[in-house]
Short mmCIF file of C-alpha atoms in Angstrom, two decimals:
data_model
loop_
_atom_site.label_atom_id
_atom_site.label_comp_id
_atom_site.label_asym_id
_atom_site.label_seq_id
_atom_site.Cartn_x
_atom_site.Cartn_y
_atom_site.Cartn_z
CA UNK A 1 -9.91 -33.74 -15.90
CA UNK A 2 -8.57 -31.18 -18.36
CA UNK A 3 -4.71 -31.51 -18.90
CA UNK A 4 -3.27 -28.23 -19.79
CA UNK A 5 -1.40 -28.02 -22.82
CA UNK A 6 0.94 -26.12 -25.15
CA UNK A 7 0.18 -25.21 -28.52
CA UNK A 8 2.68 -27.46 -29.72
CA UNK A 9 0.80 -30.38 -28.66
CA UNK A 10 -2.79 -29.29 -30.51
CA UNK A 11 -3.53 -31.59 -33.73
CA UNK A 12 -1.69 -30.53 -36.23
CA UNK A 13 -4.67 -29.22 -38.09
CA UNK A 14 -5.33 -26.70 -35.51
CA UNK A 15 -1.93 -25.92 -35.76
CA UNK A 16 -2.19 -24.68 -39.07
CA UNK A 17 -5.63 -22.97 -38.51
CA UNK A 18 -3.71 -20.74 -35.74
CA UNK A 19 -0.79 -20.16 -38.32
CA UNK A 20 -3.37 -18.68 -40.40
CA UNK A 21 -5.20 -16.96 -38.05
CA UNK A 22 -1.38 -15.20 -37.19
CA UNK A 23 -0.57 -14.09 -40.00
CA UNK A 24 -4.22 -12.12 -40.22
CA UNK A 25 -4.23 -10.89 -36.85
CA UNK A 26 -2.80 -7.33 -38.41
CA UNK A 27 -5.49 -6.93 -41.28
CA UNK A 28 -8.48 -8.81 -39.68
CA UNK A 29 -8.11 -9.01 -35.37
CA UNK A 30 -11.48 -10.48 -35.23
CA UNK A 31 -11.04 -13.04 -37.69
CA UNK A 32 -8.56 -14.05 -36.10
CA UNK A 33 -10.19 -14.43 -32.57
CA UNK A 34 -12.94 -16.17 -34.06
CA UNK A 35 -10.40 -18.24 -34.94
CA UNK A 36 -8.11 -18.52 -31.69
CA UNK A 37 -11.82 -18.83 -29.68
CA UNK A 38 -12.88 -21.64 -31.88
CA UNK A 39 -10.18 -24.17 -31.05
CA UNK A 40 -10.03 -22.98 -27.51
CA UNK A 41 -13.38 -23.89 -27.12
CA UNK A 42 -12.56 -27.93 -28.88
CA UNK A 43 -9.09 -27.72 -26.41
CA UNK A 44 -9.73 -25.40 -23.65
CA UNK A 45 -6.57 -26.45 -21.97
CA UNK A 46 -4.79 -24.66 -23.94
CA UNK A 47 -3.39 -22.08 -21.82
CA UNK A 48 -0.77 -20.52 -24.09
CA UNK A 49 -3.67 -20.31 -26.73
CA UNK A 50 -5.89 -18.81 -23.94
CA UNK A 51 -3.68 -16.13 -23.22
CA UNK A 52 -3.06 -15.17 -26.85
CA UNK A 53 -6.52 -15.01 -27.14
CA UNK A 54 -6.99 -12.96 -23.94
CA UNK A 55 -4.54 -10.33 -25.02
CA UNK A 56 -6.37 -9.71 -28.84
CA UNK A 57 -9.47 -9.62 -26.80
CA UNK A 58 -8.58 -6.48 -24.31
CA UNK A 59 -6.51 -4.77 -26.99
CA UNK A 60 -9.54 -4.60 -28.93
CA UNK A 61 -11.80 -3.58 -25.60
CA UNK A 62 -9.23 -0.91 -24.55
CA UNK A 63 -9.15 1.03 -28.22
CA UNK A 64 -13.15 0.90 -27.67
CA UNK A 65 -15.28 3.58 -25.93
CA UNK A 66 -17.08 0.26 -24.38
CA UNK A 67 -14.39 -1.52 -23.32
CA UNK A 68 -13.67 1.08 -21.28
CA UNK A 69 -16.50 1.95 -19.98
CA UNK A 70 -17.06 -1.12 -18.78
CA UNK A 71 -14.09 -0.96 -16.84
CA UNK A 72 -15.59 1.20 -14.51
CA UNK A 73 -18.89 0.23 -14.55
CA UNK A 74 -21.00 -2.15 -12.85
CA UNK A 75 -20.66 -6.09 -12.96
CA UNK A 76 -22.88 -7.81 -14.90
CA UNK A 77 -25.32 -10.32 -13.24
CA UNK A 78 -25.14 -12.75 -16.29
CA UNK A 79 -22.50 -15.02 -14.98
CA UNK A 80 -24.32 -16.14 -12.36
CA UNK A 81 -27.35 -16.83 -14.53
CA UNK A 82 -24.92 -19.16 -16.97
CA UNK A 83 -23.60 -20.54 -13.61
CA UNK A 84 -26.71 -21.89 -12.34
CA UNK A 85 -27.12 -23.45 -15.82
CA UNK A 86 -24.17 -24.77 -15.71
CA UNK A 87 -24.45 -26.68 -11.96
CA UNK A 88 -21.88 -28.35 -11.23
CA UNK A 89 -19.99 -28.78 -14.50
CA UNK A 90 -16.95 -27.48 -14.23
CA UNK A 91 -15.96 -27.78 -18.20
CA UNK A 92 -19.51 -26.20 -19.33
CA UNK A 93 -18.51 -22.97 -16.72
CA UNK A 94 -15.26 -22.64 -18.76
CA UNK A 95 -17.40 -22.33 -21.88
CA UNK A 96 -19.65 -19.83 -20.50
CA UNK A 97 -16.91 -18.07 -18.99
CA UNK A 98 -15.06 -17.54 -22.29
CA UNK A 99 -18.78 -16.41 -24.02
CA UNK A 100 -19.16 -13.84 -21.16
CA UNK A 101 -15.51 -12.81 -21.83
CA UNK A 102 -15.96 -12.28 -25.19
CA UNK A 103 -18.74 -9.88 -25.05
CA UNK A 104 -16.67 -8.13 -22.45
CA UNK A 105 -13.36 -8.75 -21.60
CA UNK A 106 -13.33 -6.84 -18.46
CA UNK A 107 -16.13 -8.58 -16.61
CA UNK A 108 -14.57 -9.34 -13.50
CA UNK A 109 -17.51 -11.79 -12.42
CA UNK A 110 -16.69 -14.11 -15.61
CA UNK A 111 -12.97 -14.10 -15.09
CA UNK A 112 -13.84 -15.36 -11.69
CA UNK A 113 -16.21 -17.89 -12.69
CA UNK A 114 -13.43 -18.90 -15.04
CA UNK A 115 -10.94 -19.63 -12.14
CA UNK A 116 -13.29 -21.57 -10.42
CA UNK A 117 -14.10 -24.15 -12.67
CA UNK A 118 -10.60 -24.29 -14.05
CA UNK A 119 -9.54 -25.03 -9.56
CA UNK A 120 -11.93 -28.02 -9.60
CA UNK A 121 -10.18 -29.57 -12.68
CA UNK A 122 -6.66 -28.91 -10.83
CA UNK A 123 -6.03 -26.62 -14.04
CA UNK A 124 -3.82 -24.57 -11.94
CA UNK A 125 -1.39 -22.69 -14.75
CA UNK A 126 -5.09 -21.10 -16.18
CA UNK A 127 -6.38 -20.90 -12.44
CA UNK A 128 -3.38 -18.13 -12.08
CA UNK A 129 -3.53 -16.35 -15.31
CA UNK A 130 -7.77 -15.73 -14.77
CA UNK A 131 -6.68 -13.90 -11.44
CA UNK A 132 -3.59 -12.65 -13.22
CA UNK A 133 -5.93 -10.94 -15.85
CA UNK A 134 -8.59 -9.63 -12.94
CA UNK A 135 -4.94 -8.07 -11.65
CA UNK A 136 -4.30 -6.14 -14.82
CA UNK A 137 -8.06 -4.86 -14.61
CA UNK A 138 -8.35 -4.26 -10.99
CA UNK A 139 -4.20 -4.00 -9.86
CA UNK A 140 -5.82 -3.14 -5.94
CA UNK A 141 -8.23 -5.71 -5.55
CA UNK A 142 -7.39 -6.91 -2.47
CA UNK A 143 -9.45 -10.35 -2.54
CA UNK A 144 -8.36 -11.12 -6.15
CA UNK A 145 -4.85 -10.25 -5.30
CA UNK A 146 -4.66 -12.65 -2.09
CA UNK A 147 -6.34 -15.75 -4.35
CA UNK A 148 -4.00 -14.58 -7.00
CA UNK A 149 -1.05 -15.49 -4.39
CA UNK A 150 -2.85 -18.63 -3.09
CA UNK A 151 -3.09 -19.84 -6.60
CA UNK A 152 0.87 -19.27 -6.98
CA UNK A 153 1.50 -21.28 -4.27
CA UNK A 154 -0.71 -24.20 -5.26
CA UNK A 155 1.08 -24.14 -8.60
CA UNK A 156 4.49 -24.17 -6.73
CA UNK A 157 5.38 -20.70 -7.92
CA UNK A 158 6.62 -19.99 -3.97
CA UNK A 159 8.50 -16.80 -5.37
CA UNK A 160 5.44 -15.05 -7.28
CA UNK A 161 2.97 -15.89 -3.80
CA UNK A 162 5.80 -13.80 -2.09
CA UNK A 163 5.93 -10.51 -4.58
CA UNK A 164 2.20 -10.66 -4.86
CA UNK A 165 2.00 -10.85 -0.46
CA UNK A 166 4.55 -8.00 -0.70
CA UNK A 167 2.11 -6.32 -2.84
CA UNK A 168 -0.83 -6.73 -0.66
CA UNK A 169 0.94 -5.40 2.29
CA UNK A 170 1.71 -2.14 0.53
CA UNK A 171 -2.17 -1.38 -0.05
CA UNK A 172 -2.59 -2.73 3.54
CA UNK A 173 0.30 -2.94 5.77
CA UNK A 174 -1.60 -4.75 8.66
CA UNK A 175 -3.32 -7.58 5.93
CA UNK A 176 -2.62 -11.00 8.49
CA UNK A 177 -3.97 -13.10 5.41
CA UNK A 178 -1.14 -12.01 3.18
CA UNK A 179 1.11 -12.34 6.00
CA UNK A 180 0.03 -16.11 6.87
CA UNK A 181 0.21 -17.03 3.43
CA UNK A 182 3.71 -15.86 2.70
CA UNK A 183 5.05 -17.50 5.65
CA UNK A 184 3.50 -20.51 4.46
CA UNK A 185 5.39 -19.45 0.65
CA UNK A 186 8.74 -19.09 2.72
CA UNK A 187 8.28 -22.37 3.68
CA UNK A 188 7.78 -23.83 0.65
CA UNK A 189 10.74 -22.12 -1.11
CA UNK A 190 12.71 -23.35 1.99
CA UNK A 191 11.83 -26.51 1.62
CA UNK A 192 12.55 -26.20 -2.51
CA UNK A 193 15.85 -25.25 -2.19
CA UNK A 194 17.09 -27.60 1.12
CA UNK A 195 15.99 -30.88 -0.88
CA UNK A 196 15.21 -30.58 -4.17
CA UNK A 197 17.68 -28.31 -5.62
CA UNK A 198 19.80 -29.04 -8.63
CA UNK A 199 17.18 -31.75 -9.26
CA UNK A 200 15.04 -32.20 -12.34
CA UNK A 201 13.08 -34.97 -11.68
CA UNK A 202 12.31 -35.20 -7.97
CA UNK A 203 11.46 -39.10 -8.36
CA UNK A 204 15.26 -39.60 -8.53
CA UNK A 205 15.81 -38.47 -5.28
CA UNK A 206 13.57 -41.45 -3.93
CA UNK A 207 15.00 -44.90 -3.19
CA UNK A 208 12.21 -46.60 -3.59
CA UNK A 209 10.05 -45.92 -6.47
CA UNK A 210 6.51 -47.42 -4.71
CA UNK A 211 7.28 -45.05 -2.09
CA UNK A 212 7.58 -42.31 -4.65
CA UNK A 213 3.77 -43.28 -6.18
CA UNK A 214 2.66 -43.36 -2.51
CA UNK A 215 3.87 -39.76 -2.15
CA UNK A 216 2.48 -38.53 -5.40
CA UNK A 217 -1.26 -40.14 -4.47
CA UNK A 218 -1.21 -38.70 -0.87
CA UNK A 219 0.22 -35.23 -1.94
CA UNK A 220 -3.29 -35.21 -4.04
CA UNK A 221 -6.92 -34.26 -2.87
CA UNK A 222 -7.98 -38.02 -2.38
CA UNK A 223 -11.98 -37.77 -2.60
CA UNK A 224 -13.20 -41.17 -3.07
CA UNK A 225 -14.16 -43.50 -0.81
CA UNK A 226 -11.47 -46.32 -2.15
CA UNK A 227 -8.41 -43.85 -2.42
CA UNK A 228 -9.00 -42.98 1.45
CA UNK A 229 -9.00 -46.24 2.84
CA UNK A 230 -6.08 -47.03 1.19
CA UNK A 231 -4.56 -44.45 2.21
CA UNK A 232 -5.40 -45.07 5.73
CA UNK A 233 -4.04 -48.24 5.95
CA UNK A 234 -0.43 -47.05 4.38
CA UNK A 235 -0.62 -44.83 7.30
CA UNK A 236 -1.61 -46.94 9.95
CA UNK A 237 1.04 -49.01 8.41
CA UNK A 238 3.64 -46.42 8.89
CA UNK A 239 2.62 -46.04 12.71
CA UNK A 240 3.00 -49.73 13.44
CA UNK A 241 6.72 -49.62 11.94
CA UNK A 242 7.75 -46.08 13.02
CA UNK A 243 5.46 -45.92 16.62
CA UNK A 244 7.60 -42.89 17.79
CA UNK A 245 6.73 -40.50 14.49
CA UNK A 246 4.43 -38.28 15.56
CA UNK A 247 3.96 -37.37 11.71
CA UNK A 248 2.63 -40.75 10.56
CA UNK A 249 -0.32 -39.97 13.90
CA UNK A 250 -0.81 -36.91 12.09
CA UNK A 251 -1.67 -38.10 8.51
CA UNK A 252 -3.76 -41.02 9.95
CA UNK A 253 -5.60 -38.29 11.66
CA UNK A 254 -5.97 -35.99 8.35
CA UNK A 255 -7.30 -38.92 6.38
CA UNK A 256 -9.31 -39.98 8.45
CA UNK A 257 -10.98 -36.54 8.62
CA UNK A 258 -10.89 -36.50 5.28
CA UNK A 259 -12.86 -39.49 5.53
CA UNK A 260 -15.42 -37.64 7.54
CA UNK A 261 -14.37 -39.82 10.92
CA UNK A 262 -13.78 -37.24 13.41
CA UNK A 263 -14.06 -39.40 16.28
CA UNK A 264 -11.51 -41.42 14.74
CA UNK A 265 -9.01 -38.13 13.50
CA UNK A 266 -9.43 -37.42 17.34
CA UNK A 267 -8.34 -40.55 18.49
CA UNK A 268 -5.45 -40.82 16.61
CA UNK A 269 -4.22 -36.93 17.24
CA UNK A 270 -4.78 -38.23 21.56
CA UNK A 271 -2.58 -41.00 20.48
CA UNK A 272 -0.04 -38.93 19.21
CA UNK A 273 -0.12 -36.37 22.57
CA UNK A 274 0.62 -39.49 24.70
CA UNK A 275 4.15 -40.04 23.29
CA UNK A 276 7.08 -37.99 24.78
CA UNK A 277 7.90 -35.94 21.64
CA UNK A 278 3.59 -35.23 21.32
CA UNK A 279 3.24 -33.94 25.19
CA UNK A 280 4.89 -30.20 24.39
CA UNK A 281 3.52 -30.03 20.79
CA UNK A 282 0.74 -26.84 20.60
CA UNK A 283 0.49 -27.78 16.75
CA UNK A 284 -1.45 -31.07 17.77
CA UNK A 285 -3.42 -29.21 21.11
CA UNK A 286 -4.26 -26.82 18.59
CA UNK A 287 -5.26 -29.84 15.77
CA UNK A 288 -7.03 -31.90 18.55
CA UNK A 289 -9.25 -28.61 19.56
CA UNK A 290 -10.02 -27.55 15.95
CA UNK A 291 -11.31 -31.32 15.57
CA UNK A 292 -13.08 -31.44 18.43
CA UNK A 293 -15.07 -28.22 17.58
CA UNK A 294 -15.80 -29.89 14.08
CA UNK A 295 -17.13 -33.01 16.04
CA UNK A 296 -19.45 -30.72 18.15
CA UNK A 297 -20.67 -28.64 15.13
CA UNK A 298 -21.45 -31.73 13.48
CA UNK A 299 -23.71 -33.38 16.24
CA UNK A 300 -25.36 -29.95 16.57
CA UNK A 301 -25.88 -30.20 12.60
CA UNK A 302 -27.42 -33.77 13.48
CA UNK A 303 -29.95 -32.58 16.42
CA UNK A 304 -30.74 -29.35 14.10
CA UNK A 305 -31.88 -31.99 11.09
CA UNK A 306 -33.98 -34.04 13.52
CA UNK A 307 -35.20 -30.96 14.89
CA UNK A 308 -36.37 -29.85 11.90
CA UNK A 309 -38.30 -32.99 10.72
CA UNK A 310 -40.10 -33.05 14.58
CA UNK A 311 -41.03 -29.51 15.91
CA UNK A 312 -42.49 -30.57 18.27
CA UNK A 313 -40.49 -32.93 20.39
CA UNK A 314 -38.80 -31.73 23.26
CA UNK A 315 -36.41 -34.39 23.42
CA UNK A 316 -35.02 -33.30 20.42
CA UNK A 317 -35.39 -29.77 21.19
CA UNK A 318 -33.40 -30.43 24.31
CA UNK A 319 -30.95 -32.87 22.63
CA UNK A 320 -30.12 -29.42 20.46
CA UNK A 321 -30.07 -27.41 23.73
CA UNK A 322 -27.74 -29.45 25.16
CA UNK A 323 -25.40 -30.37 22.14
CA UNK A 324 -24.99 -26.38 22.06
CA UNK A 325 -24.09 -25.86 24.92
CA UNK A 326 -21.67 -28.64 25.21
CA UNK A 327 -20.16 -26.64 23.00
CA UNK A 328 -20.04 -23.58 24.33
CA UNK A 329 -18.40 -24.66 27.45
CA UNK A 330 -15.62 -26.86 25.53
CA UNK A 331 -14.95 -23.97 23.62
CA UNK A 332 -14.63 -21.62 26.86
CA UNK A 333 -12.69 -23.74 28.83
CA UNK A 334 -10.46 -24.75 26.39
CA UNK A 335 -9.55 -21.00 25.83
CA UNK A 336 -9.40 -20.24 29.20
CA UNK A 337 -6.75 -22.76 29.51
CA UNK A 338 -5.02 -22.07 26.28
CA UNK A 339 -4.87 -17.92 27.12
CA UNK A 340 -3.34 -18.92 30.77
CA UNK A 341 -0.71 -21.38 29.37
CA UNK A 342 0.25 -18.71 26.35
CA UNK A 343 -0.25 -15.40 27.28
CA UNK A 344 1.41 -13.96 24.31
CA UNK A 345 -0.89 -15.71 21.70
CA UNK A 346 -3.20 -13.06 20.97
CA UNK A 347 -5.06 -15.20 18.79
CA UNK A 348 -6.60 -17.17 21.62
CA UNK A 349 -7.32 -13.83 23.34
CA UNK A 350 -9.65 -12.88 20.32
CA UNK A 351 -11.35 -16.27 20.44
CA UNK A 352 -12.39 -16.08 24.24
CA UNK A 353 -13.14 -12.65 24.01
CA UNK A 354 -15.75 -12.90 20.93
CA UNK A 355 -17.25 -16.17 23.53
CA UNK A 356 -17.13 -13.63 26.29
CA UNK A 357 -19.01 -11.53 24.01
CA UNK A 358 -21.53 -13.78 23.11
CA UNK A 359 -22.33 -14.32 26.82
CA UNK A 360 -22.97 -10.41 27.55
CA UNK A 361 -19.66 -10.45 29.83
CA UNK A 362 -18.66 -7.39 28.39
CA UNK A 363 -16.23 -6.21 31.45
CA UNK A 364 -14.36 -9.81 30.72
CA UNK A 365 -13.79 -9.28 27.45
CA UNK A 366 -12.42 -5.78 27.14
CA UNK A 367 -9.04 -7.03 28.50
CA UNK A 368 -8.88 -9.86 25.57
CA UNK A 369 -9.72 -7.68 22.89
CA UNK A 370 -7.34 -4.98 23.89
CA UNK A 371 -4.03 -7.24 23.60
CA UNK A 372 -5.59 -9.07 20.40
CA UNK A 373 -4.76 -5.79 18.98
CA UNK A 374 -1.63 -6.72 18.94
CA UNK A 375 -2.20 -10.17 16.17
CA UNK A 376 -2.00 -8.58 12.84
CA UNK A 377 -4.43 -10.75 11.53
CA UNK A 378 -7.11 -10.21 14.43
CA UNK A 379 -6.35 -6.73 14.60
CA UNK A 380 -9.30 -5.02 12.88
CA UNK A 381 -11.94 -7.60 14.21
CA UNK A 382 -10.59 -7.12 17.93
CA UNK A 383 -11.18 -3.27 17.34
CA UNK A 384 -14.85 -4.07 15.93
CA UNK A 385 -15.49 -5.80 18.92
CA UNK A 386 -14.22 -3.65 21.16
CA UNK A 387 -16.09 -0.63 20.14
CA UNK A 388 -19.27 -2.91 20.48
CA UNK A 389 -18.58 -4.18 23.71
CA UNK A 390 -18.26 -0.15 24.78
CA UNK A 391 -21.23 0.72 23.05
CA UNK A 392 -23.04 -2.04 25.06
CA UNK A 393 -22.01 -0.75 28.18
CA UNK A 394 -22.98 2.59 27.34
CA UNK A 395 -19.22 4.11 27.27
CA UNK A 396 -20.02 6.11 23.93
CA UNK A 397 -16.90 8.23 23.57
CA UNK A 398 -14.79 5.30 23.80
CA UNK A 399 -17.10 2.86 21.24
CA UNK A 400 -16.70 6.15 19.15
CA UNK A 401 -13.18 6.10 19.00
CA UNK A 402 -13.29 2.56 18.17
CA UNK A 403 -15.43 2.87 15.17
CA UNK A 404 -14.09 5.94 13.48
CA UNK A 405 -10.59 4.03 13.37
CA UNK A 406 -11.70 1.21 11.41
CA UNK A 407 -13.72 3.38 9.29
CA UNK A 408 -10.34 5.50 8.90
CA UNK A 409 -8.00 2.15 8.63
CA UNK A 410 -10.38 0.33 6.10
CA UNK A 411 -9.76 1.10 2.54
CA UNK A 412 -12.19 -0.71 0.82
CA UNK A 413 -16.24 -1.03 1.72
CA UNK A 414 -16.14 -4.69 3.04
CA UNK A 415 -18.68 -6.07 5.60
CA UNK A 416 -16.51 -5.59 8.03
CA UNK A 417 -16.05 -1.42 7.26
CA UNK A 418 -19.93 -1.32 6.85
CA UNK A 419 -20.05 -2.57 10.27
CA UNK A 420 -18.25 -0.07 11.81
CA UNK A 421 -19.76 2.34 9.90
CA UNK A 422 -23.04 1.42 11.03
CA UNK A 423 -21.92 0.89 14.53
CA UNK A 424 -20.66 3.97 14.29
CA UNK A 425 -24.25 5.64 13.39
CA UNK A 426 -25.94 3.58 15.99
CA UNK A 427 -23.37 4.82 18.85
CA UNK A 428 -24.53 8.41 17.29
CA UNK A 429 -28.23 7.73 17.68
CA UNK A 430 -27.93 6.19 21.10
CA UNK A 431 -26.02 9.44 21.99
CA UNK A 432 -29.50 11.38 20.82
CA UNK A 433 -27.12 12.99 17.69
CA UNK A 434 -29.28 11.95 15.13
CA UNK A 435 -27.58 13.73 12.66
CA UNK A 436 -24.69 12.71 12.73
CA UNK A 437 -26.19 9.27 12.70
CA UNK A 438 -28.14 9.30 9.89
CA UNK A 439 -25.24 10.41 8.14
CA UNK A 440 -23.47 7.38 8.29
CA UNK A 441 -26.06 5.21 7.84
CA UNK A 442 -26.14 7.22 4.49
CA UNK A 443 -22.59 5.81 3.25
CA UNK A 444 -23.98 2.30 4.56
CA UNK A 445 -26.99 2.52 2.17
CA UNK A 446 -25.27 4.24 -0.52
CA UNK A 447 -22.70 1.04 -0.22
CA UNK A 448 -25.20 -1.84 0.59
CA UNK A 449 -29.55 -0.96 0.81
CA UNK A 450 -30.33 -4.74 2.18
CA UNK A 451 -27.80 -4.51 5.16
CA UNK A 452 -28.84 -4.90 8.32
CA UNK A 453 -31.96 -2.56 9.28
CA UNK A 454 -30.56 0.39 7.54
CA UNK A 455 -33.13 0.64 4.42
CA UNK A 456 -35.67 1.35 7.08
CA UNK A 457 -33.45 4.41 9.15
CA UNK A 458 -33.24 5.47 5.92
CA UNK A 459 -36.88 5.70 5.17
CA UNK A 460 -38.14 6.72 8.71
CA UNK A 461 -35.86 9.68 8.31
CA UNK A 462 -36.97 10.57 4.58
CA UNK A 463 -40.42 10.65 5.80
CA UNK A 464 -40.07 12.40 8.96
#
């Protein structure tokens, strides 16, 4: 790991370099970032030298024709070139990053490649200023902006996850990402402020200072083998002395899918819906269901390996078969139930309708997509499949209707707005308007030539 650092704490030899490299930075800026780049690159958690370094960097980029330029123009594909060199070392992607940076400060791609090396080192102050610094390039980049705000919240800046979801909802009122997340940020600064304000060290406000360590080691992301298990059996301690806390059920159950148990995480979350307080929870239905879903997926993983390495045996074809639909059913039923018991959570209405879907039941899952509407964060994707469902059944006008809204609501050329869009030209062309069709599979292959089959309407038309 890379522990982030001040400039304060550098050797004091680099110290003095930077002192130097200050008092240039008037008379010779690109001295100076030779300089600042240089010791960044010997202590690259160095975030308050990072960002000095950052700022000389687009100053300079911004008073050039270049810089600018490159603002608007296209991405290049180099950091993914120095990101398959790199593999899977985090600390040699932070070195290309900063190389790509240099050269241009405003590729996007690099900053990005940036934050994700710095997240797998837990470097989470520089993980937040990379998406900070996409912000000040690209202020309405809607993706950036929402990992921007997840990043604030890992780094327990609960206030900044808030103005930065307040931010995506102005550029897209309906966004149910940015609205999950700040709840989960309200939460948090809840939670700050009932317990731990006024505090400057929360280990004081623990008894018992083993308990303390055994909150700080389970709060982390606990990868190895050794750290799980020991976790586990703290937990299953916990349970044995507390039998009625339906919380100590429900870390058992996490670590233990952590673990990669699931039949185990199961158990334990069935455990926990036996006691009296468990029996009206939905928050472990829900958990036991998710599971369960993960347990299926990975059997059908399992049968699709073995499947693989034999061809030609039907046993294991029909071990796949079956394993799918097992599935299939679970998941049906389950919603069925789930839609019955809460009529009101429009989020299981999506869910069962997109299985309805799948199954060609198109009249069944009208009704479901229609009041999913109504879930913020299903809302587009409900629409999407509603026009698709009335395209299927041949009710043209009404897929049409469908399709032009989300190609209306959508502000930015996603998958999800190319989808409509070519929805949208395929309702035309069933409709014998070819026109009109081929005119939106135009924006589609302006936007994107490899999706779907559109590269070859495209080309039947031009050669008609």
């Amino acid at each position: 790991m890379i522990e982030e650092i001040k400039i304060a704490d550098l050797d004091p030899r680099q110290i003095k370099q930077l002192e130097g490299a200050d008092r240039a930075i008037a008379q010779d800026p690109n001295y100076s970032i030779d300089i600042y780049s240089a010791i960044l690159k010997q202590s690259p958690g160095c975030l308050e030298l990072r960002k000095r370094l950052r700022g000389q960097q687009l100053k300079i980029a911004k008073n050039s024709n270049k810089g600018m330029s490159s603002l608007f123009g296209k991405i290049t594909n180099a950091p993914f070139l120095f990101r398959s060199k790199s593999g899977k070392d985090p600390e040699l992607a932070i070195g290309s990053a900063e190389e790509l940076i240099a050269k241009n400060p405003f590729n996007i791609a690099a900053h990005h490649m940036l934050a994700d090396a710095c997240a797998q080192l837990e470097m989470n102050g520089t993980v937040v200023f990379a998406y900070e610094t996409i912000r000040s390039i690209q202020p309405k980049d809607l993706a950036n902006l929402k990992k921007l705000a997840n990043a604030y919240l890992e780094s327990g800046q609960s206030d900044l996850a808030i103005q930065t979801g307040n931010a995506i909802l102005e550029i897209n009122p309906s966004d149910g990402d940015a609205e999950d997340m700040m709840k989960r940020a309200s939460v948090a600064v809840a939670m700050t402020q009932g317990k731990w304000e006024g505090s400057s060290n929360f280990r004081e406000q623990l008894k018992d200072k083993e308990e303390a360590e055994a909150l700080e080691q389970s709060a982390k992301t606990v990868n190895d083998a050794k750290g799980l298990e020991g976790l586990i059996r703290q937990a299953y301690d916990k349970v044995q002395a507390e039998p009625q806390n339906l919380n100590h059920y429900r870390q058992l159950s996490d670590y233990y899918q952590r673990y990669g148990d699931l039949q185990n995480a199961i158990a334990w979350i069935q455990q926990a819906r036996k006691l009296e307080a468990g029996k009206g929870d939905v928050s472990l239905e829900e958990k036991e269901r998710q599971l369960t879903l993960s347990y299926y997926e990975e059997v059908i993983e399992q049968w699709e390996k073995a499947s693989a390495n034999d061809p030609d045996n039907a046993q294991t074809q029909k071990g796949l078969a079956d394993a799918i639909l097992a599935k299939k059913k679970f998941q049906r039923s389950q919603l069925e139930s789930l839609v019955k018991r809460y009529p009101n959570e429009y989020g299981y209405r999506y869910e069962l309708g997109c299985i309805l879907f799948e199954e060609a039941e198109y009249d069944t899952c009208l009704p479901h997509f229609q009041l999913a509407q109504r879930n913020a964060k299903v809302r587009l994707d409900a629409i999407l499949f509603l026009g698709r469902a009335y395209l299927n059944k041949k009710f043209f006008d009404l897929a049409l209707e469908q399709f032009k809204l989300l190609k209306a609501d959508i502000q930015i050329m996603d998958e999800r707005k190319k989808d409509a869009i070519y929805q949208l030209g395929c309702c035309f062309e069933a409709m014998g308007k070819k026109e009109e069709a081929i005119e939106e599979f135009k924006i589609v292959y302006s936007a994107d030539i490899s999706f779907r089959d559109v590269a070859d309407k495209i080309n039947a038309f031009y050669d008609r």
